[in-house]
Amino acid sequence: MTVRRDFQEPARCRPDLLIGREELFAAARDQLGSGGSVLLHGPAGIGKSTVLRALAEEYGASARTVLRCSATESESHLPFLALADLLGLVLDDVSPRLPAAQRTALESALTGRGESSLQRDGLALRLAVLSALRALAAQGPVLIVADDLQWLDPASAELLGFAARRLEGTPVQLLCAVRTEGQDSQEYDRHLRACPPDTLAVRLGPLTRAQVAQLIDHRGHGSLSRSTVREIHRTSGGNPLFALELGRALAESPTPPRPGEPLPVPTSLRALVLSRLDMLSVEARRTLLVASAGARPTPALLHAAGRENAEAECAQAAELGLLATEPDAPAVRFAHPLISAALYAEAPAQERRAAHAALSTAASDPIERARHLALATTGTDPEVAARLAEAAALARDRGAPSVAAQLGLLAARHTPADGAPGPDERRLQAAEDAITAGEVDLARDIAREVLTRATVPAERVRAWIYVIDTAGHTMADVDAVFPQALADAGDDPRLLAQVHYQLAWRALLVEGDFTEAREAAAHAAELAERGGDRRTELLALAFQAQTETLMGHPEAPRTIKRALKEPQDPRVACHHNGAGSARFRWLVMGDQLAEARATVTALLREVRRRGSVESEVHFLRGLAETELRAGHCGRALELARDSLRLARDSGIGETASAMLTSLAEASGGDVDRALALAREAVGHAEEDGDQMYLSRALGALGYAQLVAGDPAGTVRSLRRVRRLELGLGITDPARGRWHGDLAEALVRIGEPAEAQDVIDASREHALRLGRESVIAVLDRAEALVRAAHGDHEAAVAQLTSAQDRLAKLGYGLEEARAAFALAQLRARRPEGGSRRPTVYDEATRLFRRCLALPWLRQVDEALTAPEPEPALAVPDTTDGLDALAGLAAMERQVAALVMEGATNREIASRLFVSVKTVEATLTRVYRKLGIRSRVDIVRLAAARRAK
């Protein structure tokens, strides 16, 4: 496959085109940094040249000499051309240092002033190239940058390989790129053997869907819908060059792709991938067209579609590299998805319709038959529309809502304007299927198209609801929709119920008003009951129940029971905003982890069967949260990452999934990644104006900061959460479970009084609601407050009790944290001569059981910290310290110990705080007393005693 020059990237490095190549770029950079060489390989358009130029730009600055060559297919027959590119500019510099025979041979080869060939001057030329590189290396490091090695003229390739194999011990490195085809291709072996022995071979593979989306967005085509980007990824096979060309063509096209058909392929790419098409026979080309129109073509299907010589014609195409050869596989597979799309786009419309007509009778699957019938038919046809609608219903039942949406749009296209159901009704059903499939851009476009012409109130309200639904958590962006939807609803209680249900969500997400949201949901449920709309009634009751649960409202259990009463709507029963979800949330907050896990697992299984993407993202998070509470950090991290991948792929629930994944990373993964994800979630929530998720995201950030050893950061984040939840009216501490972390961080920075205030306020609500696990965590935090005040015996007793209760409730990670706090306390105040390393055995065992890697690292740090001095009683801070009466309790304790001559580390050990906390407290003491150092505190005490 030849890449035309107009597809080659410009010489200047484009950082955005390194998307998806970060890890391999780092590996190649490290290899170059250690003195080795690098060979990049992969298929055409995969980005080898881009990565090569970026590496050359970054690493070339450290080389004294950079030699470059970039071969082309059209020039590969010219001998010594690549060698001339490499050494032509340095020939005058190195020639005087070469032996006469070598100098003559090299000058003759490079300048053409005399006849030279490998056959005639083979040894002299080989030694000349080697000597030239050694001479350059004697002056400083040399970097050879060679792109498209496959087009190097044979003479240059032979000479470069000879020298490369003999350059060991000299500062000469190679940075090369070569084209290879196929995932398991070993074509680069020949080129690798021509490289230095320490060469690292790096294969560039296809980009993921998310990376293709990012790449297209960076090139200014971010207006393309997610469903279109998904098709671009599928058609391009993840090849960045192909994806960019498809994205550019689609962004410039005045009309979007038609549903059910392959993407239109620009002429430039057709020429690129179909250069061998003219070598096919006419009949073989027709056979391939039928294969490109089919969803899963096989020789049997091609026979049934009238292609009698399918095997022979496919074999001919395989020889030309158009089809992949897989002897054991029954399917006919194109060598690259773009070949299929280009072949289809190249064919005249009449031939495409003929191929679909043949497949409409040959295909065994009724959904495929209906799709082909639609694509073979022009104009409206009630019978075709009905068959497509039946196929859409079948796809919906099979859990393929994306396919159902495509079929629904095809059905609408073939439905007469006066049909029953009408074309707009079928379009709206397709929009609902698209929402289920997570294709919110498509759903929004369909709804807005319907609104341009629909006059029936029910259809207009339904379309408005889909516009609101597709806004997600950015409901403030569609504020203008609500008055129009209410106007279209008139006084119809059924339609009004749907709008007021959305208004309840707006009150929660935009206004952050739980009371208003609860009242709006209750009103929507009442309207829906009057209008006989059981589905909306159940959704409204479930929303009311979830709101009441978060508020700690006494009506929550009763509302959940109402939402679970029969008759149930199967679409609501497993919906992420349905009663099943409300019940799950109630179980998690009520410490019933085993039942919560069973409930959410069943819900997840059902929504996967139905193909509901948004609900799947939601319940993946729910199951991850349950596993995290139970202390199964490894499993929680796996589920959270799955949720985040799916959320980013679909564009649904990214903030919530980033928040939950941050919690999982901080507990069982990478703390730096936890911090980054939490900050990302905070940023998204602030940008969306989403107060509810802002508090959750800040809670995740505070926890990650605590694990990272930044208690001051934790306090800043969680104080914001406290203010936000007070404003929102959230009183149930089981909602975010941040209260114990805030109290612990406050103790660490020397604010035990505020920590106790947080504990007392949270405990009051936890006792009222019966949140046993929250009470145990608060007791763990209160023990730290007691330890900070010097009451170590009470602290040990309270920590022991908290650990036991958390173990019984099944909160494995919280149990381990209590054991760790207890170990730290005992290590600082050894009891009965216990050996310090063994004090941490229980915490280590529990953290290992949880796979809580960041917490295990904290245990390791505690074990390697200097052994504390035996703890002494904290002196009475009121004895002889009238001059310090204006200080806070922690400040007086620290000052008193300074007066005794204790070091900062000894003070930290005795007061059960960190050294950083001691340093920060002393800074405040200096400021309040108007002094500058520890010495001034001692002088102050001496002056007091002298009186």
PDB file of N, CA and C in Angstrom, residues 7-10 12 14 16-17 19 50 212-222 240-241 243-245 247-248 251:
ATOM      1  N   PHE A   7      -0.573  12.869   1.742  1.00  0.00           N
ATOM      2  CA  PHE A   7      -1.064  12.329   3.011  1.00  0.00           C
ATOM      3  C   PHE A   7       0.025  12.331   4.074  1.00  0.00           C
ATOM      4  N   GLN A   8       1.260  12.622   3.697  1.00  0.00           N
ATOM      5  CA  GLN A   8       2.327  12.597   4.671  1.00  0.00           C
ATOM      6  C   GLN A   8       2.257  13.843   5.541  1.00  0.00           C
ATOM      7  N   GLU A   9       2.547  13.646   6.838  1.00  0.00           N
ATOM      8  CA  GLU A   9       2.448  14.756   7.778  1.00  0.00           C
ATOM      9  C   GLU A   9       3.544  15.783   7.509  1.00  0.00           C
ATOM     10  N   PRO A  10       3.291  17.049   7.800  1.00  0.00           N
ATOM     11  CA  PRO A  10       4.320  18.064   7.626  1.00  0.00           C
ATOM     12  C   PRO A  10       5.505  17.807   8.542  1.00  0.00           C
ATOM     13  N   ARG A  12       6.969  19.660  10.667  1.00  0.00           N
ATOM     14  CA  ARG A  12       6.850  20.145  12.039  1.00  0.00           C
ATOM     15  C   ARG A  12       6.049  19.148  12.867  1.00  0.00           C
ATOM     16  N   ARG A  14       3.476  17.594  15.324  1.00  0.00           N
ATOM     17  CA  ARG A  14       2.162  17.970  15.809  1.00  0.00           C
ATOM     18  C   ARG A  14       1.887  17.183  17.088  1.00  0.00           C
ATOM     19  N   ASP A  16      -0.563  16.919  19.024  1.00  0.00           N
ATOM     20  CA  ASP A  16      -1.869  16.293  19.142  1.00  0.00           C
ATOM     21  C   ASP A  16      -1.904  14.942  18.453  1.00  0.00           C
ATOM     22  N   LEU A  17      -1.007  14.731  17.484  1.00  0.00           N
ATOM     23  CA  LEU A  17      -1.017  13.461  16.774  1.00  0.00           C
ATOM     24  C   LEU A  17      -0.285  12.363  17.532  1.00  0.00           C
ATOM     25  N   ILE A  19      -1.469  11.412  20.275  1.00  0.00           N
ATOM     26  CA  ILE A  19      -2.552  10.862  21.086  1.00  0.00           C
ATOM     27  C   ILE A  19      -2.548   9.334  20.975  1.00  0.00           C
ATOM     28  N   THR A  50       5.085  10.338  12.350  1.00  0.00           N
ATOM     29  CA  THR A  50       4.789  11.365  13.351  1.00  0.00           C
ATOM     30  C   THR A  50       5.572  11.100  14.635  1.00  0.00           C
ATOM     31  N   VAL A 212      -9.384   7.937  18.922  1.00  0.00           N
ATOM     32  CA  VAL A 212      -9.799   8.464  17.613  1.00  0.00           C
ATOM     33  C   VAL A 212     -10.678   9.697  17.806  1.00  0.00           C
ATOM     34  N   ALA A 213     -11.587   9.630  18.770  1.00  0.00           N
ATOM     35  CA  ALA A 213     -12.451  10.782  19.052  1.00  0.00           C
ATOM     36  C   ALA A 213     -11.614  11.988  19.462  1.00  0.00           C
ATOM     37  N   GLN A 214     -10.613  11.755  20.308  1.00  0.00           N
ATOM     38  CA  GLN A 214      -9.746  12.850  20.759  1.00  0.00           C
ATOM     39  C   GLN A 214      -8.948  13.425  19.595  1.00  0.00           C
ATOM     40  N   LEU A 215      -8.463  12.553  18.735  1.00  0.00           N
ATOM     41  CA  LEU A 215      -7.679  12.984  17.577  1.00  0.00           C
ATOM     42  C   LEU A 215      -8.524  13.843  16.643  1.00  0.00           C
ATOM     43  N   ILE A 216      -9.726  13.392  16.358  1.00  0.00           N
ATOM     44  CA  ILE A 216     -10.624  14.141  15.465  1.00  0.00           C
ATOM     45  C   ILE A 216     -10.983  15.487  16.077  1.00  0.00           C
ATOM     46  N   ASP A 217     -11.198  15.498  17.382  1.00  0.00           N
ATOM     47  CA  ASP A 217     -11.521  16.745  18.069  1.00  0.00           C
ATOM     48  C   ASP A 217     -10.348  17.725  17.996  1.00  0.00           C
ATOM     49  N   HIS A 218      -9.133  17.218  18.160  1.00  0.00           N
ATOM     50  CA  HIS A 218      -7.951  18.084  18.099  1.00  0.00           C
ATOM     51  C   HIS A 218      -7.754  18.667  16.711  1.00  0.00           C
ATOM     52  N   ARG A 219      -8.240  17.990  15.697  1.00  0.00           N
ATOM     53  CA  ARG A 219      -8.117  18.499  14.331  1.00  0.00           C
ATOM     54  C   ARG A 219      -9.289  19.405  13.946  1.00  0.00           C
ATOM     55  N   GLY A 220     -10.133  19.744  14.925  1.00  0.00           N
ATOM     56  CA  GLY A 220     -11.193  20.709  14.668  1.00  0.00           C
ATOM     57  C   GLY A 220     -12.484  20.138  14.145  1.00  0.00           C
ATOM     58  N   HIS A 221     -12.685  18.818  14.290  1.00  0.00           N
ATOM     59  CA  HIS A 221     -13.923  18.202  13.809  1.00  0.00           C
ATOM     60  C   HIS A 221     -14.758  17.683  14.970  1.00  0.00           C
ATOM     61  N   GLY A 222     -14.721  18.416  16.095  1.00  0.00           N
ATOM     62  CA  GLY A 222     -15.436  17.982  17.293  1.00  0.00           C
ATOM     63  C   GLY A 222     -16.940  18.043  17.172  1.00  0.00           C
ATOM     64  N   PRO A 240      -4.954   6.230  12.374  1.00  0.00           N
ATOM     65  CA  PRO A 240      -5.160   7.678  12.522  1.00  0.00           C
ATOM     66  C   PRO A 240      -5.268   8.436  11.206  1.00  0.00           C
ATOM     67  N   LEU A 241      -4.473   8.044  10.205  1.00  0.00           N
ATOM     68  CA  LEU A 241      -4.556   8.719   8.915  1.00  0.00           C
ATOM     69  C   LEU A 241      -5.938   8.531   8.297  1.00  0.00           C
ATOM     70  N   ALA A 243      -8.695   7.680   9.827  1.00  0.00           N
ATOM     71  CA  ALA A 243      -9.716   8.308  10.662  1.00  0.00           C
ATOM     72  C   ALA A 243      -9.790   9.816  10.404  1.00  0.00           C
ATOM     73  N   LEU A 244      -8.637  10.459  10.284  1.00  0.00           N
ATOM     74  CA  LEU A 244      -8.620  11.902  10.046  1.00  0.00           C
ATOM     75  C   LEU A 244      -9.219  12.253   8.691  1.00  0.00           C
ATOM     76  N   GLU A 245      -8.918  11.452   7.673  1.00  0.00           N
ATOM     77  CA  GLU A 245      -9.476  11.727   6.346  1.00  0.00           C
ATOM     78  C   GLU A 245     -10.993  11.519   6.344  1.00  0.00           C
ATOM     79  N   GLY A 247     -12.946  11.754   8.984  1.00  0.00           N
ATOM     80  CA  GLY A 247     -13.511  12.825   9.793  1.00  0.00           C
ATOM     81  C   GLY A 247     -13.570  14.143   9.034  1.00  0.00           C
ATOM     82  N   ARG A 248     -12.503  14.451   8.292  1.00  0.00           N
ATOM     83  CA  ARG A 248     -12.493  15.695   7.514  1.00  0.00           C
ATOM     84  C   ARG A 248     -13.594  15.690   6.469  1.00  0.00           C
ATOM     85  N   ALA A 251     -17.016  16.009   8.160  1.00  0.00           N
ATOM     86  CA  ALA A 251     -17.234  17.347   8.715  1.00  0.00           C
ATOM     87  C   ALA A 251     -17.546  18.345   7.612  1.00  0.00           C
TER      88      ALA A 251
END
